[in-house]
PDB file of C-alpha atoms in Angstrom:
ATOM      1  CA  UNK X   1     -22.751  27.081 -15.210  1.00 45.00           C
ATOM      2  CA  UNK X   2     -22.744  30.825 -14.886  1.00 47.00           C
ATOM      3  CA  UNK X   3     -19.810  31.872 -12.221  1.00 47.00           C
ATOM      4  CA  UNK X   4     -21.218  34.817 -10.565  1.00 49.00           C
ATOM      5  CA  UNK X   5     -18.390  37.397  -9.678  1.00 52.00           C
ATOM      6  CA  UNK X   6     -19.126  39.489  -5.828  1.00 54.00           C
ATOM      7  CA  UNK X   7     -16.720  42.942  -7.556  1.00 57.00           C
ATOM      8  CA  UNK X   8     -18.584  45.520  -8.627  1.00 59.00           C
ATOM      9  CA  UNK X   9     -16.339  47.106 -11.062  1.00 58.00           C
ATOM     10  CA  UNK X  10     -16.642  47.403 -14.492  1.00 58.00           C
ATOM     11  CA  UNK X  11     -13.248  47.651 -16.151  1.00 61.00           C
ATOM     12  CA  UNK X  12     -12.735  49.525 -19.515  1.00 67.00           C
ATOM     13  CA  UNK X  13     -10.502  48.532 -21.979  1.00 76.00           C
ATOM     14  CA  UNK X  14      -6.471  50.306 -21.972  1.00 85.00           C
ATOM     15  CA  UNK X  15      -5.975  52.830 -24.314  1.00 92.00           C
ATOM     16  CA  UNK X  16      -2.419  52.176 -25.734  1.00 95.00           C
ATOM     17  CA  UNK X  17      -1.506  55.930 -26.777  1.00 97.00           C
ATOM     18  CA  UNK X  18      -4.100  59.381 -25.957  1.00 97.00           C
ATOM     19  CA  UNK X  19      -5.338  61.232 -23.036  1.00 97.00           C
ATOM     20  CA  UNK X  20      -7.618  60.354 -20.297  1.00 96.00           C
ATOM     21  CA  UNK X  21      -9.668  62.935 -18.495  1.00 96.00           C
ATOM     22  CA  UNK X  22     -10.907  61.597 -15.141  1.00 94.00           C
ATOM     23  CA  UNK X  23     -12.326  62.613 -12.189  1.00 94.00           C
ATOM     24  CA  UNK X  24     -14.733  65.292 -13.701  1.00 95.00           C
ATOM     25  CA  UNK X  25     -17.831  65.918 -12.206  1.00 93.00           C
ATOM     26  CA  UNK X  26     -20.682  64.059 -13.343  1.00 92.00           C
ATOM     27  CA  UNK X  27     -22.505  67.007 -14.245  1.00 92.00           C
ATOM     28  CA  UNK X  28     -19.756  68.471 -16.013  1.00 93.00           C
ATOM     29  CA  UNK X  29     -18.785  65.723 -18.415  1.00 95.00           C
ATOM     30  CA  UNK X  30     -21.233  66.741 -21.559  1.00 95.00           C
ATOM     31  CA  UNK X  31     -19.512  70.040 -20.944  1.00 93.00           C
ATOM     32  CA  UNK X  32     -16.115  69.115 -21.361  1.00 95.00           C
ATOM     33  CA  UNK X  33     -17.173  67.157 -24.418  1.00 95.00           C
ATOM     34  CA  UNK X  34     -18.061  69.884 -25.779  1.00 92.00           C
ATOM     35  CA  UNK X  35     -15.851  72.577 -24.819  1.00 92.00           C
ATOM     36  CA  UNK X  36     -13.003  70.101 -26.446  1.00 93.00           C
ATOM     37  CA  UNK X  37     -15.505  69.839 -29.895  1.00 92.00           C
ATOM     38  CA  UNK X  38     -14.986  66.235 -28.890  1.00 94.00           C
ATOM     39  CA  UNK X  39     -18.359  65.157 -31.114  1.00 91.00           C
ATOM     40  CA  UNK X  40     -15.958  66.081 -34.366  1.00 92.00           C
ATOM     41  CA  UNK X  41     -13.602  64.079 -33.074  1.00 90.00           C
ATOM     42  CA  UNK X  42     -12.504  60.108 -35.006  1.00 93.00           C
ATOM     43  CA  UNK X  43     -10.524  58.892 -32.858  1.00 92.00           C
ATOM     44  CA  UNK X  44     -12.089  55.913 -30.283  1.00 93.00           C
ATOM     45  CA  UNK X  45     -13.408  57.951 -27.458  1.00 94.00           C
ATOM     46  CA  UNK X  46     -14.994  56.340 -24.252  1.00 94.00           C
ATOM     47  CA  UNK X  47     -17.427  58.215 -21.767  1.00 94.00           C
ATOM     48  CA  UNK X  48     -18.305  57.168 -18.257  1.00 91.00           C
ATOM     49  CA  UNK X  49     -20.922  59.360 -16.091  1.00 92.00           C
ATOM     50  CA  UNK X  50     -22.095  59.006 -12.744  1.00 92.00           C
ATOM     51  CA  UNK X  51     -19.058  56.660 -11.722  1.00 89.00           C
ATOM     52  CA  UNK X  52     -19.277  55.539  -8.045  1.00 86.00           C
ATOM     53  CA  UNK X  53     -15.652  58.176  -6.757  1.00 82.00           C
ATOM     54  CA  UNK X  54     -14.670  58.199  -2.858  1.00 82.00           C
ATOM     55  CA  UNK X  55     -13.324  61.637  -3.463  1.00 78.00           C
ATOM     56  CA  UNK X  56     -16.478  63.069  -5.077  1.00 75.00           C
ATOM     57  CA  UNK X  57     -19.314  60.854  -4.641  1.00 87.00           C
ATOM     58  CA  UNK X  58     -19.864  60.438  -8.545  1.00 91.00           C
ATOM     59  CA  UNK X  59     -17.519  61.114 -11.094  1.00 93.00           C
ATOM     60  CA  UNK X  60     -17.060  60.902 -14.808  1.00 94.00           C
ATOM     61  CA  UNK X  61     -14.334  59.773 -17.142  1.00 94.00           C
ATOM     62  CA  UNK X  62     -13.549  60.506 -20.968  1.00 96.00           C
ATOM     63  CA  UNK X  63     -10.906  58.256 -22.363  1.00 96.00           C
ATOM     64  CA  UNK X  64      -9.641  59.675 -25.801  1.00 96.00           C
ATOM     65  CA  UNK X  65      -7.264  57.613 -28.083  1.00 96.00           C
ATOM     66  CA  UNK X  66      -4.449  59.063 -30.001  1.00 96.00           C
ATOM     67  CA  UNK X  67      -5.359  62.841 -28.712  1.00 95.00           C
ATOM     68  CA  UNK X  68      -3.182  64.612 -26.302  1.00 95.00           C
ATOM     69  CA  UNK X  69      -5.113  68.395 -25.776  1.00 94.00           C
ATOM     70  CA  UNK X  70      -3.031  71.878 -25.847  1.00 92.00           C
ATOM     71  CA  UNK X  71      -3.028  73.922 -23.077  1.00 89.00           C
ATOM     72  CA  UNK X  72      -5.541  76.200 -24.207  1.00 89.00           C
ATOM     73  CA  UNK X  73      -7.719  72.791 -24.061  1.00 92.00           C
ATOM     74  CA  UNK X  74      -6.419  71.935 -20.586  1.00 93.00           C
ATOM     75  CA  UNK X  75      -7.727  75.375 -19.469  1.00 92.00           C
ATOM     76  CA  UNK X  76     -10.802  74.957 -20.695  1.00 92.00           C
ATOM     77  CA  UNK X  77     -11.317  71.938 -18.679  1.00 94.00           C
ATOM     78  CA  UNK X  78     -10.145  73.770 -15.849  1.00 94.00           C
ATOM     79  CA  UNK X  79     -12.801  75.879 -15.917  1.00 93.00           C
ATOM     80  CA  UNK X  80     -15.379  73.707 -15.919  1.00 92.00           C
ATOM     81  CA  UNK X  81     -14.091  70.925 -13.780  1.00 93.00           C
ATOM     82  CA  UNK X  82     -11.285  72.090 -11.827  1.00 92.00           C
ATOM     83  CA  UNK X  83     -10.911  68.647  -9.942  1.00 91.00           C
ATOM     84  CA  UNK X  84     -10.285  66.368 -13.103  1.00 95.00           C
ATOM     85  CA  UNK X  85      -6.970  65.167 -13.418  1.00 95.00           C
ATOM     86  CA  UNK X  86      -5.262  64.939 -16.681  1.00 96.00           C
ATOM     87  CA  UNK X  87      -3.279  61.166 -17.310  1.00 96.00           C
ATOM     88  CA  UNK X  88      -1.313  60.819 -20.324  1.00 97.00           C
ATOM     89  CA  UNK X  89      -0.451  57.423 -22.020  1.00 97.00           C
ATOM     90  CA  UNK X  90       2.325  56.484 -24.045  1.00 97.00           C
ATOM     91  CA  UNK X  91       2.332  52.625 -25.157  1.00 96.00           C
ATOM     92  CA  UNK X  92      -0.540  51.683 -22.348  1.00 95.00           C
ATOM     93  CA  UNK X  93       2.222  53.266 -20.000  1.00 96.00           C
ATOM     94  CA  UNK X  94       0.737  56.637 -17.913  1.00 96.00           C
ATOM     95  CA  UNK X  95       3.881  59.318 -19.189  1.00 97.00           C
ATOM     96  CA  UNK X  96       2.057  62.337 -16.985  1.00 96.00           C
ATOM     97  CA  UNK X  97      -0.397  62.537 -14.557  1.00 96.00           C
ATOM     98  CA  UNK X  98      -1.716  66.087 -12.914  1.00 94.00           C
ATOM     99  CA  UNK X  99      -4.561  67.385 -11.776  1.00 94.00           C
ATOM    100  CA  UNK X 100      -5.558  70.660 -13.809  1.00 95.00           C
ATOM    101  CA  UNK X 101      -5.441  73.852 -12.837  1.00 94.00           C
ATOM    102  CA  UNK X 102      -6.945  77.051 -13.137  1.00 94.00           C
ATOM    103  CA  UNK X 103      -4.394  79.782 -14.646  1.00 94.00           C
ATOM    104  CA  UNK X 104      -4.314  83.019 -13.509  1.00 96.00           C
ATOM    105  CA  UNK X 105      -4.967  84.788 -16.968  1.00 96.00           C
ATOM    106  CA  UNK X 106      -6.797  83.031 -19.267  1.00 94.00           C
ATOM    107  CA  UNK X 107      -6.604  84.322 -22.758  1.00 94.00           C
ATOM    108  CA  UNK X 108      -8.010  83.634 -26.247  1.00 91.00           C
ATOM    109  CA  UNK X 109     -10.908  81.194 -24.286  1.00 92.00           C
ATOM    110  CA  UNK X 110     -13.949  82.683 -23.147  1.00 94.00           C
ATOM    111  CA  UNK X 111     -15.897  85.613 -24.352  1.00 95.00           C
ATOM    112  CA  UNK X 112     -16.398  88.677 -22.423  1.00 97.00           C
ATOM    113  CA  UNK X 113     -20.062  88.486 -21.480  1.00 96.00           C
ATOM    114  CA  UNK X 114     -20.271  92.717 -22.253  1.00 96.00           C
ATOM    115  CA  UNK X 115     -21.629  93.268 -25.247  1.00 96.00           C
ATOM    116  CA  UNK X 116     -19.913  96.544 -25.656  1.00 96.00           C
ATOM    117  CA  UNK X 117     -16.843  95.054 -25.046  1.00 96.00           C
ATOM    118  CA  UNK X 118     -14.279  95.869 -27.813  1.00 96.00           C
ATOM    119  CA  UNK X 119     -13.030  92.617 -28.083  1.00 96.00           C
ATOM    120  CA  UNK X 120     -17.421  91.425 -28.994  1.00 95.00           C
ATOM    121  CA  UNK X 121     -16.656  94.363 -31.716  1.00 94.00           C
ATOM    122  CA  UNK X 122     -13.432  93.902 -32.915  1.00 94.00           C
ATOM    123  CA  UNK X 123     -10.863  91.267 -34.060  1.00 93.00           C
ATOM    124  CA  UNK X 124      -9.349  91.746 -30.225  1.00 95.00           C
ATOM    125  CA  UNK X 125      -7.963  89.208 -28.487  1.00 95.00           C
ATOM    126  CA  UNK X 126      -9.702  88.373 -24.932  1.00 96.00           C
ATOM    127  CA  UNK X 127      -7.555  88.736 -22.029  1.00 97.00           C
ATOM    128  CA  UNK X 128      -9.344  87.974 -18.433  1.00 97.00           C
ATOM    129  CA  UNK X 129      -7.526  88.039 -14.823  1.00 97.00           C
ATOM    130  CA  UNK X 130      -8.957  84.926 -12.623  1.00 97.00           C
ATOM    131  CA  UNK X 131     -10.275  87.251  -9.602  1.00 96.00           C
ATOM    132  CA  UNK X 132     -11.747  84.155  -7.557  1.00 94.00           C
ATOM    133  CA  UNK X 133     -10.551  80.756  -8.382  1.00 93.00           C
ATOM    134  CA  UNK X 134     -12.893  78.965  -5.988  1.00 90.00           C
ATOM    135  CA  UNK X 135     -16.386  81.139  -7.139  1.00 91.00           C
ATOM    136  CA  UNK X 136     -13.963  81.261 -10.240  1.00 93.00           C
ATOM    137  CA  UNK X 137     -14.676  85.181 -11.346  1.00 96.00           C
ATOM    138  CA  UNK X 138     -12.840  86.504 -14.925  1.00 97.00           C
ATOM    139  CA  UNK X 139     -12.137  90.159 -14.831  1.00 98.00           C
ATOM    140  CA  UNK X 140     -12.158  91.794 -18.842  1.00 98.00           C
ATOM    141  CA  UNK X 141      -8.971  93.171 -18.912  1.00 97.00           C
ATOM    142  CA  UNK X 142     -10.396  95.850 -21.779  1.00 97.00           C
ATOM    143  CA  UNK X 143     -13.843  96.630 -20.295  1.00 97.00           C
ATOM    144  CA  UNK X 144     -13.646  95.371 -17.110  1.00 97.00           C
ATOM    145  CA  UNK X 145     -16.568  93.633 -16.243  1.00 97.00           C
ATOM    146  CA  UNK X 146     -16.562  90.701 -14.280  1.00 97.00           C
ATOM    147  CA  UNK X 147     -17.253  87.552 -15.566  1.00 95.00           C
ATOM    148  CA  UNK X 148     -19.020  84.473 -13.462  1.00 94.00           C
ATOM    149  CA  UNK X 149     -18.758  81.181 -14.012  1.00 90.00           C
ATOM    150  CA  UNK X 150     -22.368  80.352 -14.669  1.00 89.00           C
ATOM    151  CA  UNK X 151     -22.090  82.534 -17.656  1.00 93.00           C
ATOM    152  CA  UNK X 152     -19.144  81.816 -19.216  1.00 92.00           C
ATOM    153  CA  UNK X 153     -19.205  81.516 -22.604  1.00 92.00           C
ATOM    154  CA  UNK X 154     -16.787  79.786 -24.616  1.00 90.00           C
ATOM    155  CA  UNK X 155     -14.822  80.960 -27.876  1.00 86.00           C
TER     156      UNK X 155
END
């Protein structure tokens, strides 16, 4: 006999050392993925999308074993999910939990979308001032221009 269980939770196996990235937006998941060049990645990696989340409605989760990202990384998923929340393990225990945050210069990251731009030209650096972190807007700090977030294009 079958015993039927009433929860409606499916629970995912512990990761015993690596990061967890959770409470991305569904649509934003693939995005991180690949932002993080997760696909080249060996390590065990687990992916949940369209999560049932009280705080957004539907949420995603990537689960990465024996990775812990830079803060160049952590940036980058700022930027594309500013409500996920970074959770570190150590030996199954969480050693750091925080949700992410969007600097206030991001640097090195994202390509100026001028093409005239000396840094599209040259072996330059790019170095952007966050003008809007809400609308999140990237001011060039060579050329200029302004930079929105459904362009951004990653280095």
């Amino acid at each position: 006999m079958i015993k039927q269980d009433k929860r409606k939770e499916l629970k995912v196996s512990a990761i015993e050392n690596g990061t967890v990235i959770d409470h991305i937006p569904s649509q934003s998941v693939f995005q991180v993925i690949k932002i993080l060049n997760l696909t080249k990645v060996t390590n065990q990696i687990m992916v949940g999308t369209n999560l049932e989340s009280r705080k957004l409605g539907k949420k995603g989760i990537i689960k990465v074993s024996n990775k812990y990202f830079e803060s160049e990384e952590i940036n980058k998923i700022a930027l594309v999910a500013p409500s996920a929340t970074l959770i570190v393990i150590k030996d199954y225990t969480v050693v750091y939990k925080a949700k992410v945050e969007i600097p206030d210069h991001i640097t090195k990251i994202v390509k100026c979308i001028n093409p005239n731009c000396i840094t599209n030209s040259e072996n330059i650096i790019t170095k952007f001032t966050v003008m809007d972190k809400e609308d999140l807007r990237l001011h060039c700090h060579y050329c200029e221009k302004v930079t929105k977030k459904d362009v951004i294009k990653f280095i």
